[in-house]
DNA sequence: CGCACTAGTTATAAAACTAGTGCGGTGCTTTATT
């Protein structure tokens, strides 16, 4: 098949980006494929092209409603009209209508939760699928086990005999994430298409301080003196708000972003950041997925991310245009305990698990049993999944392992920060890469010259060049 | 677990201690007996 001709005729591109053609060929050969490609390397083409030549529909499982809406909108803008994002944003009647004629859509975006619904998966089983895509597939590791158990149920759905090839897409995957993807999505001898995670234009630095006031002062000075746009990652919503206010008082165009804000506000803030109306964003880890902004110059961490994979993912949002970018992480020794607490806090404790299990065994309804066992709503739904699949002893063992794993991952992150080794090399070796040539501005361990470009604040674009408010709202509404 | 904040303590007054308290991330889905 002449893929280059199809690429030009249907998509208008002269040539493939690195990795794309290989992934597409694997899929056309009916092989399960895991593609680790940096964001902005045209991941969506990897399923759009095969989808357009194969018979049947492409099912794309996406972690966020906003992400699927965004991608569906882009596809429609590019002329593909047979695309639909099925989610709770749609009125019930509309959803029913779409479900009734599902086979007429070429590209169907859904969440893992939607896939778990009987009515929907039955419908889906009756139509012909040419390809199943799991976008941002690392979410299985990040969320599946203790937060969004429906990620684990995707595998149950895919068990069906004669399913089409499966494509798992992600930008960052360490060995554990790769194993989780293969195992829980029940992939068969998948081909792994990798692209190096090294980003030579990003320089890393670790800044050791002794209090959060010192962190605040450092951030204020840094943001005042150096170029944006940038993202500041904080560990709590409160801290993100607090930093945003501090910086606003300095006259910086900045807003905070976290899950405690209204969805509409979140969309507008993200859009303003993309358009350049906001120079900085102070955010929790809620910010990032689906943010297509190439010119982010800095990422600052006010806290310790829970894993190296999460850290590299957040840092990787800088410098996608290939121009120099700086990643700075502020660290004080007590940060380890704070991070440790956060990652352990939502996991059900052994006593709660035993209690819940006993109450269900005695015939209490899941609702009342979870209340009696003082479980959170999330904890309950997670346990419900495990109780459908495992015995009590197996569940306890699984949670024990999960907890140990989380601590170990955090320990590795601490090691990256305090170990005194080259940060780039240490991070790359964590992903099993040897590390290529060392850039001049590598990291604070290797020694950074005064990074001059950081202090060359450019003139801001005039307001006239930007979109008007009305246009922006129209864009938001798609 | 650690941090920020509050209330209570001291004792011829105000600020400085101490003990106690609350808080800490990520998202999907809700179609029914009133």
Short mmCIF file of C-alpha atoms (C1' of nucleotides) in Angstrom, two decimals:
data_model
loop_
_atom_site.label_atom_id
_atom_site.label_comp_id
_atom_site.label_asym_id
_atom_site.label_seq_id
_atom_site.Cartn_x
_atom_site.Cartn_y
_atom_site.Cartn_z
CA UNK A 1 0.00 0.00 0.00
CA UNK A 2 1.36 3.40 -0.96
CA UNK A 3 1.11 5.13 2.39
CA UNK A 4 2.89 8.26 1.25
CA UNK A 5 0.31 8.83 -1.44
CA UNK A 6 -2.54 8.39 1.04
CA UNK A 7 -0.78 10.74 3.43
CA UNK A 8 -0.57 13.43 0.78
CA UNK A 9 -4.00 12.94 -0.78
CA UNK A 10 -6.10 12.54 2.33
CA UNK A 11 -4.12 14.45 4.94
CA UNK A 12 -2.07 16.89 2.91
CA UNK A 13 1.33 16.03 4.40
CA UNK A 14 4.45 15.52 2.31
CA UNK A 15 6.10 13.03 4.64
CA UNK A 16 5.72 11.10 7.88
CA UNK A 17 7.20 12.17 11.16
CA UNK A 18 9.57 9.77 12.90
CA UNK A 19 7.79 6.62 14.01
CA UNK A 20 4.43 7.29 12.38
CA UNK A 21 4.89 5.13 9.33
CA UNK A 22 6.18 2.17 11.35
CA UNK A 23 3.22 2.31 13.72
CA UNK A 24 0.75 2.51 10.84
CA UNK A 25 2.35 -0.44 9.06
CA UNK A 26 2.22 -2.59 12.21
CA UNK A 27 -1.47 -1.84 12.57
CA UNK A 28 -2.23 -2.58 8.93
CA UNK A 29 -0.44 -5.91 9.50
CA UNK A 30 -2.96 -6.49 12.33
CA UNK A 31 -0.36 -6.34 15.07
CA UNK A 32 -1.02 -4.91 18.54
CA UNK A 33 1.22 -1.88 18.92
CA UNK A 34 2.48 0.32 21.73
CA UNK A 35 3.70 3.69 20.48
CA UNK A 36 5.79 5.86 22.76
CA UNK A 37 5.93 9.13 20.87
CA UNK A 38 6.56 12.61 22.23
CA UNK A 39 3.54 14.91 22.33
CA UNK A 40 3.24 16.94 19.18
CA UNK A 41 4.65 14.14 17.02
CA UNK A 42 1.31 13.55 15.37
CA UNK A 43 -0.05 10.67 17.38
CA UNK A 44 -3.56 11.03 16.06
CA UNK A 45 -2.43 10.37 12.49
CA UNK A 46 -1.35 6.92 13.68
CA UNK A 47 -5.01 5.92 13.94
CA UNK A 48 -6.62 8.33 11.50
CA UNK A 49 -4.75 6.99 8.51
CA UNK A 50 -5.39 3.28 9.17
CA UNK A 51 -8.96 4.15 10.10
CA UNK A 52 -9.53 5.84 6.80
CA UNK A 53 -8.36 2.87 4.72
CA UNK A 54 -9.79 0.00 6.79
CA UNK A 55 -13.39 -1.08 6.86
CA UNK A 56 -15.28 -0.54 10.10
CA UNK A 57 -15.06 2.01 12.92
CA UNK A 58 -12.15 3.09 15.09
CA UNK A 59 -12.83 3.14 18.83
CA UNK A 60 -10.67 5.62 20.75
CA UNK A 61 -10.61 5.37 24.53
CA UNK A 62 -9.63 8.70 26.03
CA UNK A 63 -9.06 9.68 29.68
CA UNK A 64 -10.65 13.14 29.64
CA UNK A 65 -13.88 14.41 28.17
CA UNK A 66 -12.21 17.71 27.29
CA UNK A 67 -9.49 15.82 25.44
CA UNK A 68 -11.91 13.77 23.36
CA UNK A 69 -14.02 16.83 22.54
CA UNK A 70 -10.90 18.67 21.48
CA UNK A 71 -9.67 15.87 19.24
CA UNK A 72 -13.08 15.26 17.71
CA UNK A 73 -13.33 18.96 16.97
CA UNK A 74 -9.93 19.02 15.28
CA UNK A 75 -10.88 16.07 13.12
CA UNK A 76 -14.11 17.74 12.07
CA UNK A 77 -12.22 20.91 11.22
CA UNK A 78 -9.93 18.83 9.03
CA UNK A 79 -12.88 17.53 7.08
CA UNK A 80 -13.66 14.22 8.81
CA UNK A 81 -17.36 14.46 9.65
CA UNK A 82 -18.01 10.86 10.72
CA UNK A 83 -16.61 11.43 14.19
CA UNK A 84 -18.36 11.47 17.55
CA UNK A 85 -17.40 11.88 21.21
CA UNK A 86 -19.88 10.00 23.36
CA UNK A 87 -19.94 11.27 26.95
CA UNK A 88 -22.02 12.78 29.72
CA UNK A 89 -21.81 16.27 28.20
CA UNK A 90 -24.40 15.11 25.67
CA UNK A 91 -28.08 15.21 26.58
CA UNK A 92 -29.61 11.78 27.13
CA UNK A 93 -31.75 11.90 23.98
CA UNK A 94 -28.75 12.84 21.86
CA UNK A 95 -26.76 9.99 23.32
CA UNK A 96 -29.57 7.55 22.52
CA UNK A 97 -29.72 8.80 18.96
CA UNK A 98 -25.97 8.33 18.49
CA UNK A 99 -26.04 4.87 20.04
CA UNK A 100 -28.80 3.90 17.60
CA UNK A 101 -26.60 4.61 14.60
CA UNK A 102 -23.17 3.94 15.98
CA UNK A 103 -22.01 2.01 12.92
CA UNK A 104 -22.31 5.17 10.84
CA UNK A 105 -19.43 6.83 12.68
CA UNK A 106 -15.90 6.15 11.56
CA UNK A 107 -14.24 7.46 14.74
CA UNK A 108 -15.88 6.96 18.14
CA UNK A 109 -14.34 8.60 21.23
CA UNK A 110 -15.36 7.30 24.66
CA UNK A 111 -14.13 7.13 28.26
CA UNK A 112 -13.28 3.86 30.03
CA UNK A 113 -16.32 4.44 32.26
CA UNK A 114 -18.62 4.56 29.24
CA UNK A 115 -17.14 1.31 27.98
CA UNK A 116 -18.05 -0.34 31.29
CA UNK A 117 -21.72 0.41 30.80
CA UNK A 118 -23.67 -2.69 29.77
CA UNK A 119 -25.95 -0.91 27.31
CA UNK A 120 -23.08 0.72 25.50
CA UNK A 121 -20.70 -2.22 25.32
CA UNK A 122 -23.51 -4.43 23.99
CA UNK A 123 -24.14 -1.91 21.21
CA UNK A 124 -20.46 -1.73 20.51
CA UNK A 125 -20.16 -5.48 20.21
CA UNK A 126 -22.62 -5.44 17.34
CA UNK A 127 -20.69 -3.08 15.11
CA UNK A 128 -17.55 -3.73 13.14
CA UNK A 129 -14.39 -2.26 14.61
CA UNK A 130 -11.24 -1.91 12.53
CA UNK A 131 -9.05 -0.66 15.34
CA UNK A 132 -9.14 0.06 19.09
CA UNK A 133 -6.97 2.91 20.35
CA UNK A 134 -6.10 3.69 23.96
CA UNK A 135 -4.94 7.27 24.11
CA UNK A 136 -2.68 8.40 26.98
CA UNK A 137 -2.32 4.73 27.83
CA UNK A 138 -0.02 5.40 30.82
CA UNK A 139 -3.20 6.37 32.69
CA UNK A 140 -3.68 2.68 33.43
CA UNK A 141 -0.71 2.87 35.82
CA UNK A 142 -1.33 6.36 37.07
CA UNK A 143 -5.06 5.97 37.72
CA UNK A 144 -6.27 2.45 37.11
CA UNK A 145 -5.44 0.76 40.38
CA UNK A 146 -6.69 3.20 42.99
CA UNK A 147 -8.64 5.94 41.28
CA UNK A 148 -10.40 4.93 38.06
CA UNK A 149 -10.95 1.18 38.18
CA UNK A 150 -12.78 1.23 34.87
CA UNK A 151 -9.34 1.41 33.30
CA UNK A 152 -8.84 -2.16 34.50
CA UNK A 153 -12.14 -3.22 32.95
CA UNK A 154 -10.99 -2.23 29.45
CA UNK A 155 -9.11 -5.52 29.40
CA UNK A 156 -12.31 -7.45 30.14
CA UNK A 157 -13.98 -5.78 27.19
CA UNK A 158 -11.04 -6.46 24.89
CA UNK A 159 -10.94 -10.15 25.75
CA UNK A 160 -13.49 -10.75 23.02
CA UNK A 161 -12.32 -13.19 20.41
CA UNK A 162 -11.44 -11.75 17.03
CA UNK A 163 -10.98 -8.23 18.23
CA UNK A 164 -9.20 -5.82 15.91
CA UNK A 165 -5.61 -4.73 16.55
CA UNK A 166 -5.00 -2.51 19.53
CA UNK A 167 -2.94 0.65 19.57
CA UNK A 168 -1.73 2.05 22.91
CA UNK A 169 -0.44 5.63 22.68
CA UNK A 170 1.59 7.48 25.25
CA UNK A 171 4.39 10.04 25.50
CA UNK A 172 6.14 8.63 28.55
CA UNK A 173 6.36 5.02 29.69
CA UNK A 174 8.84 3.39 32.04
CA UNK A 175 9.21 -0.37 32.34
CA UNK A 176 6.37 -0.74 34.83
CA UNK A 177 3.96 1.33 32.75
CA UNK A 178 4.87 -0.72 29.70
CA UNK A 179 4.17 -3.94 31.60
CA UNK A 180 0.86 -2.64 32.92
CA UNK A 181 -0.22 -1.64 29.42
CA UNK A 182 0.62 -5.05 27.94
CA UNK A 183 -0.82 -7.04 30.80
CA UNK A 184 -4.01 -5.18 31.68
CA UNK A 185 -5.01 -4.45 28.10
CA UNK A 186 -4.29 -8.09 27.28
CA UNK A 187 -2.18 -7.20 24.28
CA UNK A 188 -0.81 -10.03 22.19
CA UNK A 189 2.93 -9.87 21.44
CA UNK A 190 2.76 -6.12 20.92
CA UNK A 191 5.34 -4.30 18.87
CA UNK A 192 6.80 -1.43 20.84
CA UNK A 193 7.62 1.64 18.80
CA UNK A 194 9.85 3.90 20.87
CA UNK A 195 11.17 7.35 20.39
CA UNK A 196 13.91 8.71 22.65
CA UNK A 197 12.61 10.70 25.60
CA UNK A 198 15.72 12.87 25.66
CA UNK A 199 14.97 16.54 25.19
CA UNK A 200 18.34 18.20 24.66
CA UNK A 201 16.86 21.70 24.65
CA UNK A 202 15.60 21.38 28.23
CA UNK A 203 18.06 22.16 31.01
CA UNK A 204 17.28 20.77 34.46
CA UNK A 205 18.03 22.31 37.80
CA UNK A 206 17.42 21.38 41.39
CA UNK A 207 17.21 24.20 43.92
CA UNK A 208 17.49 23.22 47.55
CA UNK A 209 15.68 25.43 50.08
CA UNK A 210 14.59 25.10 53.72
CA UNK A 211 11.05 26.43 53.92
CA UNK A 212 8.04 27.09 51.76
CA UNK A 213 8.55 30.84 52.27
CA UNK A 214 11.92 30.44 50.61
CA UNK A 215 10.21 28.63 47.75
CA UNK A 216 7.71 31.45 47.35
CA UNK A 217 10.48 34.06 47.34
CA UNK A 218 12.51 32.12 44.77
CA UNK A 219 9.51 31.73 42.49
CA UNK A 220 8.59 35.41 42.74
CA UNK A 221 12.08 36.53 41.85
CA UNK A 222 12.42 33.99 39.08
CA UNK A 223 9.12 34.81 37.42
CA UNK A 224 9.78 38.56 37.67
CA UNK A 225 13.22 38.32 36.07
CA UNK A 226 12.96 35.57 33.49
CA UNK A 227 10.91 34.73 30.42
CA UNK A 228 7.65 32.87 30.17
CA UNK A 229 5.41 31.34 29.26
CA UNK A 230 5.67 28.84 32.05
CA UNK A 231 3.91 26.40 34.32
CA UNK A 232 4.39 26.17 38.07
CA UNK A 233 3.35 22.82 39.49
CA UNK A 234 2.26 22.80 43.13
CA UNK A 235 1.16 19.92 45.34
CA UNK A 236 -2.16 21.32 46.51
CA UNK A 237 -4.97 23.48 45.18
CA UNK A 238 -4.46 25.89 48.03
CA UNK A 239 -0.78 26.32 47.28
CA UNK A 240 -1.50 26.84 43.55
CA UNK A 241 -4.00 29.59 44.42
CA UNK A 242 -1.62 31.14 46.93
CA UNK A 243 1.26 31.31 44.45
CA UNK A 244 -0.98 32.75 41.76
CA UNK A 245 -2.08 35.55 44.10
CA UNK A 246 1.50 36.32 45.13
CA UNK A 247 2.51 36.63 41.49
CA UNK A 248 -0.55 38.66 40.52
CA UNK A 249 0.50 41.19 43.15
CA UNK A 250 3.80 41.48 41.26
CA UNK A 251 1.88 42.37 38.13
CA UNK A 252 2.33 39.01 36.39
CA UNK A 253 -0.40 37.71 34.08
CA UNK A 254 -1.06 34.46 35.92
CA UNK A 255 -3.96 32.25 36.99
CA UNK A 256 -4.24 29.08 39.01
CA UNK A 257 -5.66 25.87 37.59
CA UNK A 258 -6.91 22.82 39.47
CA UNK A 259 -9.85 20.45 39.77
CA UNK A 260 -11.53 22.64 42.39
CA UNK A 261 -12.44 25.19 39.71
CA UNK A 262 -15.51 25.20 37.52
CA UNK A 263 -15.06 23.39 34.22
CA UNK A 264 -15.85 26.58 32.27
CA UNK A 265 -13.20 28.55 34.16
CA UNK A 266 -10.68 25.82 33.55
CA UNK A 267 -11.35 25.88 29.80
CA UNK A 268 -11.07 29.66 29.65
CA UNK A 269 -7.85 29.75 31.68
CA UNK A 270 -6.29 27.06 29.51
CA UNK A 271 -7.37 28.92 26.38
CA UNK A 272 -5.95 32.21 27.67
CA UNK A 273 -2.66 30.50 28.37
CA UNK A 274 -2.58 29.03 24.87
CA UNK A 275 -3.34 32.43 23.35
CA UNK A 276 -0.66 34.17 25.37
CA UNK A 277 -3.02 36.31 27.46
CA UNK A 278 -1.68 34.54 30.53
CA UNK A 279 2.05 34.19 30.88
CA UNK A 280 2.08 31.75 33.77
CA UNK A 281 -0.16 29.04 35.18
CA UNK A 282 0.06 27.82 38.78
CA UNK A 283 -1.41 24.35 38.70
CA UNK A 284 -1.83 20.99 40.34
CA UNK A 285 -1.21 17.89 38.25
CA UNK A 286 -4.69 18.43 36.76
CA UNK A 287 -3.07 20.71 34.17
CA UNK A 288 -1.25 19.39 31.16
CA UNK A 289 -2.86 16.58 29.21
CA UNK A 290 -4.10 17.93 25.92
CA UNK A 291 -2.35 21.28 26.27
CA UNK A 292 -0.94 21.97 22.83
CA UNK A 293 1.42 24.85 23.38
CA UNK A 294 4.84 24.76 21.75
CA UNK A 295 6.56 27.77 23.24
CA UNK A 296 6.49 27.00 26.98
CA UNK A 297 9.91 28.19 28.17
CA UNK A 298 9.85 27.10 31.81
CA UNK A 299 8.38 24.49 34.11
CA UNK A 300 8.89 25.06 37.82
CA UNK A 301 8.12 22.41 40.44
CA UNK A 302 7.20 23.70 43.87
CA UNK A 303 7.03 20.11 45.11
CA UNK A 304 8.22 16.60 44.47
CA UNK A 305 6.20 14.66 41.87
CA UNK A 306 5.36 11.12 42.98
CA UNK A 307 7.30 9.35 40.21
CA UNK A 308 10.11 10.06 37.76
CA UNK A 309 7.68 9.28 34.94
CA UNK A 310 5.26 11.95 36.19
CA UNK A 311 8.11 14.43 36.57
CA UNK A 312 9.44 13.85 33.06
CA UNK A 313 5.95 14.09 31.66
CA UNK A 314 5.31 17.45 33.33
CA UNK A 315 8.72 18.81 32.41
CA UNK A 316 8.27 17.57 28.85
CA UNK A 317 5.56 20.17 28.28
CA UNK A 318 8.32 22.77 27.94
CA UNK A 319 10.18 23.59 24.75
CA UNK A 320 8.22 21.57 22.23
CA UNK A 321 9.27 24.11 19.60
CA UNK A 322 12.86 22.93 20.06
CA UNK A 323 13.99 26.27 21.47
CA UNK A 324 15.80 26.33 24.85
CA UNK A 325 13.65 25.66 27.92
CA UNK A 326 14.35 25.42 31.63
CA UNK A 327 13.02 23.00 34.25
CA UNK A 328 13.55 23.91 37.89
CA UNK A 329 12.58 21.83 40.90
CA UNK A 330 12.49 23.33 44.38
CA UNK A 331 13.25 20.83 47.07
CA UNK A 332 13.40 20.67 50.84
CA UNK A 333 13.90 17.46 52.82
CA UNK A 334 10.39 17.37 54.35
CA UNK A 335 8.86 17.29 50.86
CA UNK A 336 9.34 13.55 50.79
CA UNK A 337 6.93 13.00 53.70
CA UNK A 338 4.35 15.35 52.24
CA UNK A 339 4.41 13.59 48.87
CA UNK A 340 4.37 10.22 50.54
CA UNK A 341 1.28 11.14 52.51
CA UNK A 342 -0.60 12.34 49.45
CA UNK A 343 0.02 9.22 47.39
CA UNK A 344 -0.96 6.92 50.25
CA UNK A 345 -3.95 8.88 51.55
CA UNK A 346 -6.58 7.69 49.12
CA UNK A 347 -5.68 4.02 49.30
CA UNK A 348 -8.07 1.97 51.39
CA UNK A 349 -6.40 0.70 54.56
CA UNK A 350 -6.34 -2.98 55.45
CA UNK A 351 -8.93 -2.55 58.20
CA UNK A 352 -11.31 -0.75 55.84
CA UNK A 353 -10.93 -3.45 53.20
CA UNK A 354 -11.65 -6.24 55.71
CA UNK A 355 -14.58 -4.33 57.15
CA UNK A 356 -16.15 -3.62 53.75
CA UNK A 357 -15.65 -7.20 52.63
CA UNK A 358 -17.29 -8.50 55.81
CA UNK A 359 -20.28 -6.15 55.50
CA UNK A 360 -20.91 -7.17 51.90
CA UNK A 361 -20.61 -10.83 52.96
CA UNK A 362 -23.26 -10.21 55.61
CA UNK A 363 -25.61 -8.88 52.98
CA UNK A 364 -25.37 -5.13 53.46
CA UNK A 365 -25.88 -3.05 50.34
CA UNK A 366 -22.63 -1.69 48.88
CA UNK A 367 -23.74 1.83 49.76
CA UNK A 368 -24.33 1.24 53.44
CA UNK A 369 -21.35 -1.10 53.74
CA UNK A 370 -18.93 1.49 52.35
CA UNK A 371 -20.34 4.06 54.77
CA UNK A 372 -19.90 1.69 57.71
CA UNK A 373 -16.35 0.93 56.64
CA UNK A 374 -15.74 4.72 56.31
CA UNK A 375 -14.59 4.32 52.72
CA UNK A 376 -14.40 7.21 50.31
CA UNK A 377 -16.57 7.01 47.20
CA UNK A 378 -13.46 6.39 45.14
CA UNK A 379 -12.26 3.71 47.54
CA UNK A 380 -15.60 1.95 47.31
CA UNK A 381 -15.68 1.79 43.55
CA UNK A 382 -12.11 0.56 43.43
CA UNK A 383 -12.88 -2.18 45.94
CA UNK A 384 -16.03 -3.17 44.06
CA UNK A 385 -13.87 -3.88 41.04
CA UNK A 386 -11.37 -5.95 43.00
CA UNK A 387 -14.09 -7.90 44.80
CA UNK A 388 -15.57 -8.94 41.46
CA UNK A 389 -12.22 -10.38 40.44
CA UNK A 390 -10.26 -11.49 43.52
CA UNK A 391 -10.47 -13.07 46.96
CA UNK A 392 -9.99 -11.00 50.10
CA UNK A 393 -6.45 -12.25 50.62
CA UNK A 394 -5.52 -11.46 47.02
CA UNK A 395 -6.96 -7.96 47.37
CA UNK A 396 -4.99 -7.29 50.53
CA UNK A 397 -1.85 -8.50 48.84
CA UNK A 398 -2.49 -6.34 45.79
CA UNK A 399 -2.94 -3.19 47.85
CA UNK A 400 0.10 -4.00 49.91
CA UNK A 401 2.15 -4.32 46.72
CA UNK A 402 0.68 -1.15 45.29
CA UNK A 403 1.62 0.77 48.40
CA UNK A 404 5.17 -0.61 48.36
CA UNK A 405 5.51 0.22 44.68
CA UNK A 406 4.38 3.78 45.23
CA UNK A 407 6.92 4.27 47.99
CA UNK A 408 9.64 2.81 45.85
CA UNK A 409 8.79 5.12 42.95
CA UNK A 410 8.88 8.12 45.23
CA UNK A 411 12.21 6.94 46.63
CA UNK A 412 13.59 6.87 43.09
CA UNK A 413 12.35 10.41 42.53
CA UNK A 414 14.07 11.55 45.73
CA UNK A 415 17.19 9.79 44.53
CA UNK A 416 17.03 11.71 41.26
CA UNK A 417 16.87 14.97 43.17
CA UNK A 418 19.41 14.31 45.92
CA UNK A 419 21.66 11.68 44.37
CA UNK A 420 24.18 14.14 42.96
CA UNK A 421 24.23 12.47 39.54
CA UNK A 422 23.50 14.09 36.20
CA UNK A 423 19.73 14.58 36.20
CA UNK A 424 19.31 13.99 32.49
CA UNK A 425 21.30 10.77 32.49
CA UNK A 426 19.68 9.50 35.65
CA UNK A 427 16.19 10.15 34.22
CA UNK A 428 17.01 8.59 30.86
CA UNK A 429 18.49 5.49 32.48
CA UNK A 430 15.28 5.16 34.49
CA UNK A 431 13.53 4.71 31.15
CA UNK A 432 16.19 2.29 29.96
CA UNK A 433 17.95 4.73 27.68
CA UNK A 434 21.70 5.14 27.58
CA UNK A 435 21.67 8.88 27.08
CA UNK A 436 23.05 10.55 24.01
CA UNK A 437 25.32 13.52 23.71
CA UNK A 438 25.26 15.87 26.64
CA UNK A 439 24.02 19.34 25.72
CA UNK A 440 25.98 22.39 26.92
CA UNK A 441 23.23 23.47 29.28
CA UNK A 442 22.54 20.06 30.77
CA UNK A 443 21.65 20.31 34.44
CA UNK A 444 22.60 21.89 37.74
CA UNK A 445 24.78 18.90 38.57
CA UNK A 446 26.82 19.10 35.37
CA UNK A 447 26.98 22.85 35.81
CA UNK A 448 24.88 25.46 34.09
CA UNK A 449 26.40 28.62 32.70
CA UNK A 450 24.34 31.71 33.30
CA UNK A 451 21.54 30.82 30.98
CA UNK A 452 21.39 34.12 29.19
CA UNK A 453 18.29 33.58 27.10
CA UNK A 454 16.21 33.16 30.25
CA UNK A 455 16.74 36.80 31.15
CA UNK A 456 16.06 38.26 27.71
CA UNK A 457 12.46 39.18 28.16
CA UNK A 458 11.00 39.74 24.74
CA UNK A 459 8.40 42.34 23.89
CA UNK A 460 4.90 41.04 24.37
CA UNK A 461 2.68 40.78 21.30
CA UNK A 462 0.18 43.60 21.06
CA UNK A 463 -3.44 42.99 21.98
CA UNK A 464 -4.50 43.58 18.40
CA UNK A 465 -2.80 40.42 17.26
CA UNK A 466 -4.79 38.29 19.63
CA UNK A 467 -8.23 36.84 19.26
CA UNK A 468 -11.11 38.90 20.56
CA UNK A 469 -13.04 37.58 23.55
CA UNK A 470 -16.04 36.66 21.37
CA UNK A 471 -13.92 34.70 18.95
CA UNK A 472 -12.30 32.89 21.81
CA UNK A 473 -15.63 31.83 23.28
CA UNK A 474 -16.76 30.66 19.85
CA UNK A 475 -13.62 28.59 19.58
CA UNK A 476 -14.27 27.10 22.99
CA UNK A 477 -17.75 26.09 21.97
CA UNK A 478 -16.34 24.49 18.83
"C1'" DC B 1 3.89 13.22 58.27
"C1'" DG B 2 4.52 18.39 58.20
"C1'" DC B 3 2.63 22.97 57.67
"C1'" DA B 4 -0.40 26.94 58.52
"C1'" DC B 5 -3.45 28.62 61.37
"C1'" DT B 6 -6.03 29.46 65.81
"C1'" DA B 7 -6.88 29.70 70.69
"C1'" DG B 8 -5.07 29.80 75.02
"C1'" DT B 9 -1.35 30.93 78.18
"C1'" DT B 10 1.60 34.10 80.65
"C1'" DA B 11 0.88 37.84 84.41
"C1'" DT B 12 0.86 45.20 86.94
"C1'" DA B 13 1.77 44.77 79.20
"C1'" DA B 14 2.89 43.09 74.75
"C1'" DA B 15 4.69 39.58 72.16
"C1'" DA B 16 6.17 35.11 72.29
"C1'" DC B 17 5.56 30.52 73.34
"C1'" DT B 18 2.55 26.00 73.31
"C1'" DA B 19 -1.04 22.81 72.24
"C1'" DG B 20 -4.65 21.65 69.35
"C1'" DT B 21 -6.90 21.46 64.73
"C1'" DG B 22 -7.56 21.01 59.85
"C1'" DC B 23 -5.68 20.06 55.63
"C1'" DG B 24 -3.23 17.77 51.73
"C1'" DG B 25 -4.30 15.11 43.78
"C1'" DT B 26 -5.88 13.16 39.62
"C1'" DG B 27 -12.27 12.21 36.62
"C1'" DC B 28 -15.69 9.69 34.91
"C1'" DT B 29 -20.68 8.90 35.60
"C1'" DT B 30 -25.52 9.96 37.45
"C1'" DT B 31 -32.69 8.04 33.40
"C1'" DA B 32 -35.51 7.21 38.99
"C1'" DT B 33 -40.50 5.08 42.38
"C1'" DT B 34 -41.97 11.18 44.95
#
